[in-house]
mmCIF file of C-alpha atoms in Angstrom:
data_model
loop_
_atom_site.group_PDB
_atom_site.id
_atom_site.type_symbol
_atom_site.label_atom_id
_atom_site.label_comp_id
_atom_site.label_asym_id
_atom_site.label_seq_id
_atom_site.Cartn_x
_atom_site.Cartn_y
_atom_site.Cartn_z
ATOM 1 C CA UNK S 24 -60.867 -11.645 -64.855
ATOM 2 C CA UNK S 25 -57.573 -13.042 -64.639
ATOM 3 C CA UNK S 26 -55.629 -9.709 -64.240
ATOM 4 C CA UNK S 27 -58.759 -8.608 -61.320
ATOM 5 C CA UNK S 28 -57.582 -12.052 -59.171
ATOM 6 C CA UNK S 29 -53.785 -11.202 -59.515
ATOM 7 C CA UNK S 30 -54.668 -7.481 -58.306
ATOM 8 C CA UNK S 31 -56.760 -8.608 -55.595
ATOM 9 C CA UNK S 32 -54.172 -11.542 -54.538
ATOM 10 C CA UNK S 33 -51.294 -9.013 -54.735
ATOM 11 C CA UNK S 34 -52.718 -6.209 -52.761
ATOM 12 C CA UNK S 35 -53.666 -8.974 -50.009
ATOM 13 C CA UNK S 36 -49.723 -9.540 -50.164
ATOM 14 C CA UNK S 37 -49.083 -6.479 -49.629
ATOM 15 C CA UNK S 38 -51.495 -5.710 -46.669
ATOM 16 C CA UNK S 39 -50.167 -9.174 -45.152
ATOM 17 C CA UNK S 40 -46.697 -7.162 -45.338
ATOM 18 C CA UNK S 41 -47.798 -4.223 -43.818
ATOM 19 C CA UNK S 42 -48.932 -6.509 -40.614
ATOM 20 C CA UNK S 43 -45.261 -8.024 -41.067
ATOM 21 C CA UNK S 44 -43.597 -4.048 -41.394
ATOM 22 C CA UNK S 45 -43.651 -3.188 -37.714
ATOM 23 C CA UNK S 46 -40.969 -5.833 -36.531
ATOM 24 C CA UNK S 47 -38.729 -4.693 -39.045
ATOM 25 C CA UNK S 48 -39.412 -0.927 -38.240
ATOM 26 C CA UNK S 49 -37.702 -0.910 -34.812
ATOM 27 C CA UNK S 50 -36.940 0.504 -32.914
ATOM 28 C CA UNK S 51 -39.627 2.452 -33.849
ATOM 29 C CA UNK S 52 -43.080 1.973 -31.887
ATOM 30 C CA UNK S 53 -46.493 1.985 -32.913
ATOM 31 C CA UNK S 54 -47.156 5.576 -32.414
ATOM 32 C CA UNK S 55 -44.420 6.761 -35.116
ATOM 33 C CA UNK S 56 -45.306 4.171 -37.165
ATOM 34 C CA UNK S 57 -49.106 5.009 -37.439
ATOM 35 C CA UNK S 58 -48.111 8.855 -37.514
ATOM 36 C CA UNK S 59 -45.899 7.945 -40.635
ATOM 37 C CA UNK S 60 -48.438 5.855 -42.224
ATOM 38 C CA UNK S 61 -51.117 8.636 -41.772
ATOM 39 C CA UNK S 62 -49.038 10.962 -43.735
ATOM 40 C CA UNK S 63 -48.273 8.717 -46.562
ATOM 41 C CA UNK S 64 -51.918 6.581 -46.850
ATOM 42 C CA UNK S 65 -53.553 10.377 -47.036
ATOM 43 C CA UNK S 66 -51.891 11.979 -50.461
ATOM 44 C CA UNK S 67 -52.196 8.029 -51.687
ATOM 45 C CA UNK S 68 -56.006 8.041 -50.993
ATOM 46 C CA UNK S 69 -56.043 11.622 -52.715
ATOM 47 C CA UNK S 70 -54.112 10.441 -55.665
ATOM 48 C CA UNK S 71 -56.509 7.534 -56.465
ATOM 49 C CA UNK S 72 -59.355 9.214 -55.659
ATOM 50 C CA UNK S 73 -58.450 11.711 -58.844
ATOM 51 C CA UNK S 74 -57.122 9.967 -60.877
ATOM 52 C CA UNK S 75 -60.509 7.535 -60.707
ATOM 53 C CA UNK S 76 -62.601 10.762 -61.171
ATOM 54 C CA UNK S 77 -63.509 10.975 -57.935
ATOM 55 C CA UNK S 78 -62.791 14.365 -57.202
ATOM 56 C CA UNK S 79 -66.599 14.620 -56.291
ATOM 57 C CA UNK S 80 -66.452 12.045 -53.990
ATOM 58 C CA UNK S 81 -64.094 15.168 -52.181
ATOM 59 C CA UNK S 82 -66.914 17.942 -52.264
ATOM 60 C CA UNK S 83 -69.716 15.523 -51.644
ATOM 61 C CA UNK S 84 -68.389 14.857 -48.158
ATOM 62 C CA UNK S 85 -67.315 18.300 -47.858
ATOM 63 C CA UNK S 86 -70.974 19.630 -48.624
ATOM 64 C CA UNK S 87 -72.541 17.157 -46.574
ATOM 65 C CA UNK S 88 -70.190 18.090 -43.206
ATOM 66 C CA UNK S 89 -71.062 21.494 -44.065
ATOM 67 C CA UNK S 90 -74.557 21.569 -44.023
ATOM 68 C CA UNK S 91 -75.077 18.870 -41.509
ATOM 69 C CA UNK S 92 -73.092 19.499 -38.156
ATOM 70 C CA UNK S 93 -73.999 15.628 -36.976
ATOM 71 C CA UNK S 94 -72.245 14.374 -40.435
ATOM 72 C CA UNK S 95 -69.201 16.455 -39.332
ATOM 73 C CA UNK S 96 -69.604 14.819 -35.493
ATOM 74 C CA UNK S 97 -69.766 11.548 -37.127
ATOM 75 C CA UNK S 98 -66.771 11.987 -39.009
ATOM 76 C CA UNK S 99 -64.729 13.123 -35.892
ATOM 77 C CA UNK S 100 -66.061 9.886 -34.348
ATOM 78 C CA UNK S 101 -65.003 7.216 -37.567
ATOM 79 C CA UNK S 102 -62.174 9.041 -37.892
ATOM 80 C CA UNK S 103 -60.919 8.508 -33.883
ATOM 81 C CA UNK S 104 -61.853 4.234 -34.300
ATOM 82 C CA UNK S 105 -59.771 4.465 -38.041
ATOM 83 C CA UNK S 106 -57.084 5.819 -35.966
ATOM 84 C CA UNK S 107 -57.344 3.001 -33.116
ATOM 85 C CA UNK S 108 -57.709 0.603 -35.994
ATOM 86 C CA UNK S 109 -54.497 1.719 -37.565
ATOM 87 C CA UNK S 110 -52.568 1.987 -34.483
ATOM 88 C CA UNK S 111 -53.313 -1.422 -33.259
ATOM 89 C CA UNK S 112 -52.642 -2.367 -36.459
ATOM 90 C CA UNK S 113 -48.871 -1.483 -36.099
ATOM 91 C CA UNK S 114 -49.306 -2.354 -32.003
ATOM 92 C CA UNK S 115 -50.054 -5.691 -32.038
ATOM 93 C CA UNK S 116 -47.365 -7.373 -34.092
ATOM 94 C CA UNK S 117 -44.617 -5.490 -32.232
ATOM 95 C CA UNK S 118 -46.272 -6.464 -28.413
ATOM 96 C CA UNK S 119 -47.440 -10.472 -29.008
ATOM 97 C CA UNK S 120 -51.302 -9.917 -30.269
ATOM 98 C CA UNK S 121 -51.196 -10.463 -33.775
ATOM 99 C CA UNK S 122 -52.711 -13.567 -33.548
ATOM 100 C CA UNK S 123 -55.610 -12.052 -31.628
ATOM 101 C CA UNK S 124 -55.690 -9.148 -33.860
ATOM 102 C CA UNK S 125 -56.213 -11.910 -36.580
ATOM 103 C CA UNK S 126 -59.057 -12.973 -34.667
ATOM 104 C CA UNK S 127 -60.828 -10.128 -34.735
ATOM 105 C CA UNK S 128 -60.318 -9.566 -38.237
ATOM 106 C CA UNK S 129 -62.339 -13.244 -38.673
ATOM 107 C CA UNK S 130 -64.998 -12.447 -36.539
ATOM 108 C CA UNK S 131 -65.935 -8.868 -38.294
ATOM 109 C CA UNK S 132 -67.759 -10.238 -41.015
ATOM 110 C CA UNK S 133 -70.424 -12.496 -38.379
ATOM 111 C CA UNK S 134 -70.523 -9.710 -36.325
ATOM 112 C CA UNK S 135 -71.769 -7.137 -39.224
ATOM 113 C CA UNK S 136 -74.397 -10.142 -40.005
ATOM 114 C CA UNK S 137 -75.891 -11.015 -36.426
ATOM 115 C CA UNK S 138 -76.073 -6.708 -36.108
ATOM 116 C CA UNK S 139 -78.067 -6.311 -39.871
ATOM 117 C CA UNK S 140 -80.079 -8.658 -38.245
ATOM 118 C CA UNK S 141 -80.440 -7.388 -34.750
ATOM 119 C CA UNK S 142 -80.645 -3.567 -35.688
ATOM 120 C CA UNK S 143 -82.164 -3.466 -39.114
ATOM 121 C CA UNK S 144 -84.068 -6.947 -39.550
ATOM 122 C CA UNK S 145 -81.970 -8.137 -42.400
ATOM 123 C CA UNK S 146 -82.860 -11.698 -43.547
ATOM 124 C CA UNK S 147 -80.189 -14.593 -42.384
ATOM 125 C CA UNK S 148 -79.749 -17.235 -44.610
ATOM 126 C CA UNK S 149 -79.005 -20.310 -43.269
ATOM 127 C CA UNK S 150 -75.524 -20.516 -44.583
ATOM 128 C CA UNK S 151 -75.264 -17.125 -42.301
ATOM 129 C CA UNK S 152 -77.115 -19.139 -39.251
ATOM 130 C CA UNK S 153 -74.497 -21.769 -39.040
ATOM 131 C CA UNK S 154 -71.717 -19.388 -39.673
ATOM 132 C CA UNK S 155 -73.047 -17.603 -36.382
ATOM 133 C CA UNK S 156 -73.715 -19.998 -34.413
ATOM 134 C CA UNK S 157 -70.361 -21.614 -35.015
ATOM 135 C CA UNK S 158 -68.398 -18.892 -34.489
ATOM 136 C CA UNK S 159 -70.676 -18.178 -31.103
ATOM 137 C CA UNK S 160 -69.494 -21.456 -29.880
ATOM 138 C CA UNK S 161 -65.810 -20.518 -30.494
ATOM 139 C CA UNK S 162 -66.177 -16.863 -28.263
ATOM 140 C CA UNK S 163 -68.008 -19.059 -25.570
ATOM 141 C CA UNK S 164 -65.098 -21.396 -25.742
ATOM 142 C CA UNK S 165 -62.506 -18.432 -25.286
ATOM 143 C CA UNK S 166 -64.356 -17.114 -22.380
ATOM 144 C CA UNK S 167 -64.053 -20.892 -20.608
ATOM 145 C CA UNK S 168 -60.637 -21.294 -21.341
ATOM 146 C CA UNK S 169 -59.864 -17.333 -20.689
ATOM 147 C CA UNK S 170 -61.704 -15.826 -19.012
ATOM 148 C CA UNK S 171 -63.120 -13.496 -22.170
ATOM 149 C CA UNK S 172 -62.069 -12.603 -25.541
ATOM 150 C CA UNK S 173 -58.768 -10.541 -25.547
ATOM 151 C CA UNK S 174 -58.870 -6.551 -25.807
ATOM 152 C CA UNK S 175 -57.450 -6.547 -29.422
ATOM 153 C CA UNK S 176 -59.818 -9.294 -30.893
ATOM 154 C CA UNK S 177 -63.065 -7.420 -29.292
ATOM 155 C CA UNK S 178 -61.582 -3.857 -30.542
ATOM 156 C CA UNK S 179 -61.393 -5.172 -33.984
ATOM 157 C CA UNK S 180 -64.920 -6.994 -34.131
ATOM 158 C CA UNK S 181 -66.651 -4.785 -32.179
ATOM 159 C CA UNK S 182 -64.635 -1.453 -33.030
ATOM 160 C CA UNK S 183 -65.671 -1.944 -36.369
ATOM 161 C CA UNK S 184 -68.944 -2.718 -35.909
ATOM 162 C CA UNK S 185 -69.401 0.692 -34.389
ATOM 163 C CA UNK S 186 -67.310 1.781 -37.118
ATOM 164 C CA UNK S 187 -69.649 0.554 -40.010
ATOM 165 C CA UNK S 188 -72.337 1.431 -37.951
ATOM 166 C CA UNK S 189 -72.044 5.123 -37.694
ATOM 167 C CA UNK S 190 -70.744 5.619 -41.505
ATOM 168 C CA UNK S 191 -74.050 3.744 -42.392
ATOM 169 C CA UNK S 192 -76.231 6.055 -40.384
ATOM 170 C CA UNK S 193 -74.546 9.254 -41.407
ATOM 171 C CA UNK S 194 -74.192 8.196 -45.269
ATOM 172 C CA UNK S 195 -70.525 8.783 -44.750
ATOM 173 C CA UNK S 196 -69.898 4.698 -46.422
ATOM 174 C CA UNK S 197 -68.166 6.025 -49.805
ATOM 175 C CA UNK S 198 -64.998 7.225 -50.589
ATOM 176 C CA UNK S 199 -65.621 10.869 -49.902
ATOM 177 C CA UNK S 200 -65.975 9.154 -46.185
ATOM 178 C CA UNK S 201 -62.649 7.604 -46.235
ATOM 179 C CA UNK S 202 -61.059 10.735 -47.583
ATOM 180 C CA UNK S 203 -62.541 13.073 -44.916
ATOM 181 C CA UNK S 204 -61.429 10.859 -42.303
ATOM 182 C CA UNK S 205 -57.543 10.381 -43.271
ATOM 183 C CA UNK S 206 -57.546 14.400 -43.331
ATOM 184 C CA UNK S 207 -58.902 14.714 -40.006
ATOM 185 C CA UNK S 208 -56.552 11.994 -38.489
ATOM 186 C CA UNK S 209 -53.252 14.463 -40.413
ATOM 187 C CA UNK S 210 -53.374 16.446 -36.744
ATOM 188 C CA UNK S 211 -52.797 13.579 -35.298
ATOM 189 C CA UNK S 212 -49.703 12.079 -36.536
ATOM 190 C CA UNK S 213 -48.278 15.553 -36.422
ATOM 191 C CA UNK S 214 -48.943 15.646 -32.943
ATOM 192 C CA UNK S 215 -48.021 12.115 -32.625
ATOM 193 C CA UNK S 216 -44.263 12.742 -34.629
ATOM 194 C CA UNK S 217 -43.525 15.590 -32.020
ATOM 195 C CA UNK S 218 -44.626 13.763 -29.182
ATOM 196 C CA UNK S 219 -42.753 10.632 -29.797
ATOM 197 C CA UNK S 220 -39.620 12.565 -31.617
ATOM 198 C CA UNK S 221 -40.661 9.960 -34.497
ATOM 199 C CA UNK S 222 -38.359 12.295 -37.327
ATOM 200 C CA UNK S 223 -35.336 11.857 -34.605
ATOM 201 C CA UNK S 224 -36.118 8.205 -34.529
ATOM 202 C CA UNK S 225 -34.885 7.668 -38.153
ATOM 203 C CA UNK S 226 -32.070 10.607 -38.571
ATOM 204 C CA UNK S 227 -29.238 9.096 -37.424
ATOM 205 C CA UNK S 228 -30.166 5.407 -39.397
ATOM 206 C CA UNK S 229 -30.490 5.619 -43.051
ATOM 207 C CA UNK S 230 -31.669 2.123 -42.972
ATOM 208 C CA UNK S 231 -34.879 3.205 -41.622
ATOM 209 C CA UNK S 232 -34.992 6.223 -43.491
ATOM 210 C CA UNK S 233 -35.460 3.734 -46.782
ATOM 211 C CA UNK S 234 -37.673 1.457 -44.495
ATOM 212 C CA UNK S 235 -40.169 4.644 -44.201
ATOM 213 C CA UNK S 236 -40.054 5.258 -47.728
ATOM 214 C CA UNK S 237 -41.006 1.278 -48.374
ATOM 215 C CA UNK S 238 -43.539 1.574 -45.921
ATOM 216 C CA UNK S 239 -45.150 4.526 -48.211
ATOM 217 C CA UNK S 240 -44.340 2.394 -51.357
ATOM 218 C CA UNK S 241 -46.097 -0.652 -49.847
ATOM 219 C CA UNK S 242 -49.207 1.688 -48.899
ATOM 220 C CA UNK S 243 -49.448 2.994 -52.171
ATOM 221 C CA UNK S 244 -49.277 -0.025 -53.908
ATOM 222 C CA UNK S 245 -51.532 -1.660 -52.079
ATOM 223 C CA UNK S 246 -54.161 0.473 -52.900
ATOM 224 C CA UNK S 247 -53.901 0.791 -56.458
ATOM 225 C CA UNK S 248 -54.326 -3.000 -56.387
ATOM 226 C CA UNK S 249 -57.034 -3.068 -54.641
ATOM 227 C CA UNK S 250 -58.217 -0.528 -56.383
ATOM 228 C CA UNK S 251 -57.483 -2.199 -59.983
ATOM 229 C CA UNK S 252 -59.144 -5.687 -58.580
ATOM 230 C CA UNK S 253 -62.717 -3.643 -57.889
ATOM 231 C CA UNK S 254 -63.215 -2.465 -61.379
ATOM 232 C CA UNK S 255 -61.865 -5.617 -62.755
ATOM 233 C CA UNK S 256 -63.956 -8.226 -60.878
ATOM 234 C CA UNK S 257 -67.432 -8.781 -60.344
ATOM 235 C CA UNK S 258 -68.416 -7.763 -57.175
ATOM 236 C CA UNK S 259 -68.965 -11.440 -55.386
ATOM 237 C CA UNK S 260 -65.961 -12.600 -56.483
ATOM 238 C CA UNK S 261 -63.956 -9.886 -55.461
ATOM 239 C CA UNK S 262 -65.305 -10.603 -52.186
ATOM 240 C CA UNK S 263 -64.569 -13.875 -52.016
ATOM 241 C CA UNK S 264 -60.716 -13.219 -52.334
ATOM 242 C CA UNK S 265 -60.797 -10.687 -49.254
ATOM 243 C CA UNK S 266 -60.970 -13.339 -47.213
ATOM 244 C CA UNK S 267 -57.743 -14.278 -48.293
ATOM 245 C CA UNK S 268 -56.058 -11.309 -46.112
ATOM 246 C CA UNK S 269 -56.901 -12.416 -42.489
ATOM 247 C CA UNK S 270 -55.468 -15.974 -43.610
ATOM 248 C CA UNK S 271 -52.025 -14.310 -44.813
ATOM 249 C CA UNK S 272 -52.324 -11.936 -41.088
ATOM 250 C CA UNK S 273 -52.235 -15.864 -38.916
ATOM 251 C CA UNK S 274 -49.199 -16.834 -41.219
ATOM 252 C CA UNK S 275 -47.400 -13.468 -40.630
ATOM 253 C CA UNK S 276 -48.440 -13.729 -36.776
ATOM 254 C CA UNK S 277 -46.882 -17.506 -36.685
ATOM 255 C CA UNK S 278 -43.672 -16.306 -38.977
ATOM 256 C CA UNK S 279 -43.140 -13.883 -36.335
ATOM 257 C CA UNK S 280 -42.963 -16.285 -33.575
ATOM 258 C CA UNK S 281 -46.613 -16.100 -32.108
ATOM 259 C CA UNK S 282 -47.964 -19.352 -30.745
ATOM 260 C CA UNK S 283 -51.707 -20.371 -29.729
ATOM 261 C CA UNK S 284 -52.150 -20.766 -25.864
ATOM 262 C CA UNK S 285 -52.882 -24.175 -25.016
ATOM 263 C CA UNK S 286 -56.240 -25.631 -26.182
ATOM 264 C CA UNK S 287 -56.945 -22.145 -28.572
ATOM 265 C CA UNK S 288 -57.044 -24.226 -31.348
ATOM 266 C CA UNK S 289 -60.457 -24.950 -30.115
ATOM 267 C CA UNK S 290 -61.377 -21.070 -30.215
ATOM 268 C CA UNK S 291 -59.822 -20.681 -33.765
ATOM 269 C CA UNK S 292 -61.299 -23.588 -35.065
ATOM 270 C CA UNK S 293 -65.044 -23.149 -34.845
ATOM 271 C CA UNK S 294 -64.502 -19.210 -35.684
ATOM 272 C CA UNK S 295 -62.479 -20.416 -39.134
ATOM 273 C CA UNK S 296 -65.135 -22.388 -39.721
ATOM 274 C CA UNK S 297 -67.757 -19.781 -39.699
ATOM 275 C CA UNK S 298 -65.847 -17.837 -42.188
ATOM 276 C CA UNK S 299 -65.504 -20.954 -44.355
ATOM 277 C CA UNK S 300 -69.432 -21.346 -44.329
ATOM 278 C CA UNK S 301 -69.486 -17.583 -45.890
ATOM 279 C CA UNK S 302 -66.910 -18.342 -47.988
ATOM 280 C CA UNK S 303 -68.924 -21.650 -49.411
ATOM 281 C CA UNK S 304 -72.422 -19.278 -49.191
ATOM 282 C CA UNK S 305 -70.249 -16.989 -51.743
ATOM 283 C CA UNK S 306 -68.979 -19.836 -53.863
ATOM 284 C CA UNK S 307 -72.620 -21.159 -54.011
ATOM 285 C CA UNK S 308 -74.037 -17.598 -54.696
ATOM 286 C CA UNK S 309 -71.331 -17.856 -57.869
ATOM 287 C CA UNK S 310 -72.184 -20.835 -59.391
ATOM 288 C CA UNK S 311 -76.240 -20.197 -59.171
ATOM 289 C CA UNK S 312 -75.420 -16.727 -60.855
ATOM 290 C CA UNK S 313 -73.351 -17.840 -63.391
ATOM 291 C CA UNK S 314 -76.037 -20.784 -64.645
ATOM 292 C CA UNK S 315 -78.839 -18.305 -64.856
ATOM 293 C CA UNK S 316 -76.628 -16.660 -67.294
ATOM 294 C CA UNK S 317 -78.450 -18.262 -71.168
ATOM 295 C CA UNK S 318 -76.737 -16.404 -73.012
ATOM 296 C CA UNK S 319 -72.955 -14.806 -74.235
ATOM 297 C CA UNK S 320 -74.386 -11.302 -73.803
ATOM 298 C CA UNK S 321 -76.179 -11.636 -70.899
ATOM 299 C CA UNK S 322 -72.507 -13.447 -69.406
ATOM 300 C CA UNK S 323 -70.764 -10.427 -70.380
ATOM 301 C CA UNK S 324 -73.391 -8.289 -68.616
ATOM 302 C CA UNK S 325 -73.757 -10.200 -65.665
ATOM 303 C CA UNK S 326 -70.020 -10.141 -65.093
ATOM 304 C CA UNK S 327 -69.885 -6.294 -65.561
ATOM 305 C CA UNK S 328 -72.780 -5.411 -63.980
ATOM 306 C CA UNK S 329 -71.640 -5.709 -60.682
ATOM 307 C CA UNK S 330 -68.741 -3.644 -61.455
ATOM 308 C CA UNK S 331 -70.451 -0.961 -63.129
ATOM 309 C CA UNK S 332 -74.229 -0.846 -62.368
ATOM 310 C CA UNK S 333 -72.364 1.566 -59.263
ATOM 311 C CA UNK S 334 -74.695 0.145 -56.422
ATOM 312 C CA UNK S 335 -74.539 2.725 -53.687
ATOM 313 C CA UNK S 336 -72.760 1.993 -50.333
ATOM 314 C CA UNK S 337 -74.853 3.824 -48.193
ATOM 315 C CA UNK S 338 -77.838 1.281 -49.445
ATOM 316 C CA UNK S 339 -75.772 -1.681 -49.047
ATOM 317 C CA UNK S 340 -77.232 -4.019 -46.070
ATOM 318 C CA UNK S 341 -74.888 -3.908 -43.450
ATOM 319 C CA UNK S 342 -74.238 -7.076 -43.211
ATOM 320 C CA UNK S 343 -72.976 -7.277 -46.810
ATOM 321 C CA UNK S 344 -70.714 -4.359 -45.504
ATOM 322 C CA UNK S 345 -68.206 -7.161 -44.770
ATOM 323 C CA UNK S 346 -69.751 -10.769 -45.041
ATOM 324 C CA UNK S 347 -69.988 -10.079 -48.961
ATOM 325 C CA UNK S 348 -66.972 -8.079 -49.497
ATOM 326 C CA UNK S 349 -64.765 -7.959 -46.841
ATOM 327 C CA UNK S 350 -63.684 -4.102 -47.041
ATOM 328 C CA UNK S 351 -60.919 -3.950 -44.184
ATOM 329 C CA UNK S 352 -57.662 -4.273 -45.579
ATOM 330 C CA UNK S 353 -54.791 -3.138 -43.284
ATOM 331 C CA UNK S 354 -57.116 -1.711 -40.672
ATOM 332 C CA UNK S 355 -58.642 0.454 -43.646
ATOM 333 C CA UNK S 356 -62.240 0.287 -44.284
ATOM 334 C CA UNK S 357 -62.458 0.133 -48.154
ATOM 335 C CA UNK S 358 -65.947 -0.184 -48.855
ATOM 336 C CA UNK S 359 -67.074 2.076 -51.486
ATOM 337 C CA UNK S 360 -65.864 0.093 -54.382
ATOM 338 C CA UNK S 361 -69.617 0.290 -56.335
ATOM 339 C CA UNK S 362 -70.644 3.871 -54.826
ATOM 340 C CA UNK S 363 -71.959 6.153 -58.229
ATOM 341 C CA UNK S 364 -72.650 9.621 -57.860
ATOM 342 C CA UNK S 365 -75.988 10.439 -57.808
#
């Protein structure tokens, strides 16, 4: 398990980079900087999806855009919010909202729990009802003080919501999903790179030439570790140490020179707390596992099983989607990591 938390700890270091790789980008902007990052996340997702014999992750989506013109539609549709994701992603450290951004990135996981309950009737624990409610009193405490929520904070929370949404209904939440929608945003950040001249942008400075080429290592790497940490961890515990990426995003944010407005701590506060409550919820959820466990075997099985019983995606609850494993990492959905192929 040991090697599973270093993966997982690692390729939150790395994603907490990426939110850092912006400022020392320019004078690049966001747009060249998601139109890069488009065309080096796309042969990474490729790569890992083959060499984790995937490849039929590829043709399932494939068949199912074929023969269902709303699965294409929807795909179109994830695919445009991925992009937004991504380019805020870049946007906000470079313009003074990565803070916010942060925000949003804490709320996701209540807001995926209060809509499984809204849309789909999904039990709330109580762990979940305090976590709510607490974070409810920290949005109606940034609409005193503010006057609402800030753009970037609801576009994450709620962007992704509609995100999660829509993959759910179309049965689009696997890796096939993720693959389909990286190819579809490649137009994109061609049109993007003649648009903004991005390739003239870096030909005159070799210095950003070898920052591009970091920016595709740090991608890469990424991944694979986050790829490595799903097959080596059970599945609640891998969860767990997601959370551990929206903390590093504040401490970029700060190390950049953001600052809370006055009295925001008071917004921040109650919201952190909601995500501790899930955080505790998961620790609990641990430890009553791991003491129903009588037995060496049945501890080796119930450690693996998660990892390898292949629980499919688009069956997952939705508001597991992200309060139990916390699949945005770098404004990438990554939520497939116990899809099988059926």
């Amino acid at each position: 398990m040991l090697r599973g938390v270093l993966a997982s700890v690692l390729a939150s270091v790395f994603f907490g980079v990426l939110y850092l790789y912006p400022v020392l980008l320019q004078p690049m902007n966001a747009n060249q900087i998601l139109a890069f990052r488009m065309l080096l996340t796309f042969p990474a997702v490729t790569l890992i999806l083959l060499m984790t014999g995937r490849r039929w992750a590829i043709q399932r989506v494939l068949v199912l855009a074929g023969e269902k013109p709303l699965v294409g539609l929807s795909l179109l549709v994830t695919a445009g919010i991925l992009a937004m994701q991504m380019w805020l992603f870049a946007w906000a450290p470079l313009n003074g909202y990565a803070l916010d951004t942060s925000l949003g990135y804490f709320l996701l996981p209540l807001v995926m729990v209060v809509i499984g309950r809204v849309l789909h009737k999904e039990p709330m624990s109580w762990w979940k009802i305090v976590g709510a409610a607490l974070a409810t009193i920290g949005v109606i405490h940034e609409v005193w003080r503010a006057g609402g929520m800030s753009w970037p904070t609801v576009a994450v929370a709620g962007g992704y919501a509609v995100y999660f949404v829509v993959r759910h209904q179309a049965g689009t939440s696997f890796s096939g999903g993720l693959w389909a929608e990286m190819a579809l945003m490649l137009p994109i950040a061609a049109f993007l790179l003649g648009a903004e001249d991005g390739l003239a942008a870096i030909d005159d400075q070799n210095l950003l030439i070898a920052a591009i080429v970091g920016l595709g290592v740090l991608s890469a790497g990424a991944l694979v570790a986050y790829t490595m940490a799903s097959k080596l961890l059970p599945f609640n515990v891998f969860g767990l140490l997601g959370y551990l990426e929206p903390v590093l995003l504040v401490f970029v944010s700060l190390a950049i020179g953001e600052t809370m407005a006055p009295g925001q701590i008071f917004t921040y506060l109650p919201i952190w707390l909601a995500l501790g409550v899930l955080v505790v919820e998961s620790v609990v959820d641990i430890v009553r596992r791991r003491r129903s466990v009588t037995t060496p075997a049945e501890a080796h099985e119930s450690e693996l099983e998660p990892v390898t019983a292949g629980i499919p995606i688009v069956d997952q609850p939705l508001a597991e989607m992200t309060a139990g494993s916390h699949p945005v990492t770098a404004g990438i959905p990554l939520v497939d990591r116990h899809e099988r192929h059926d």
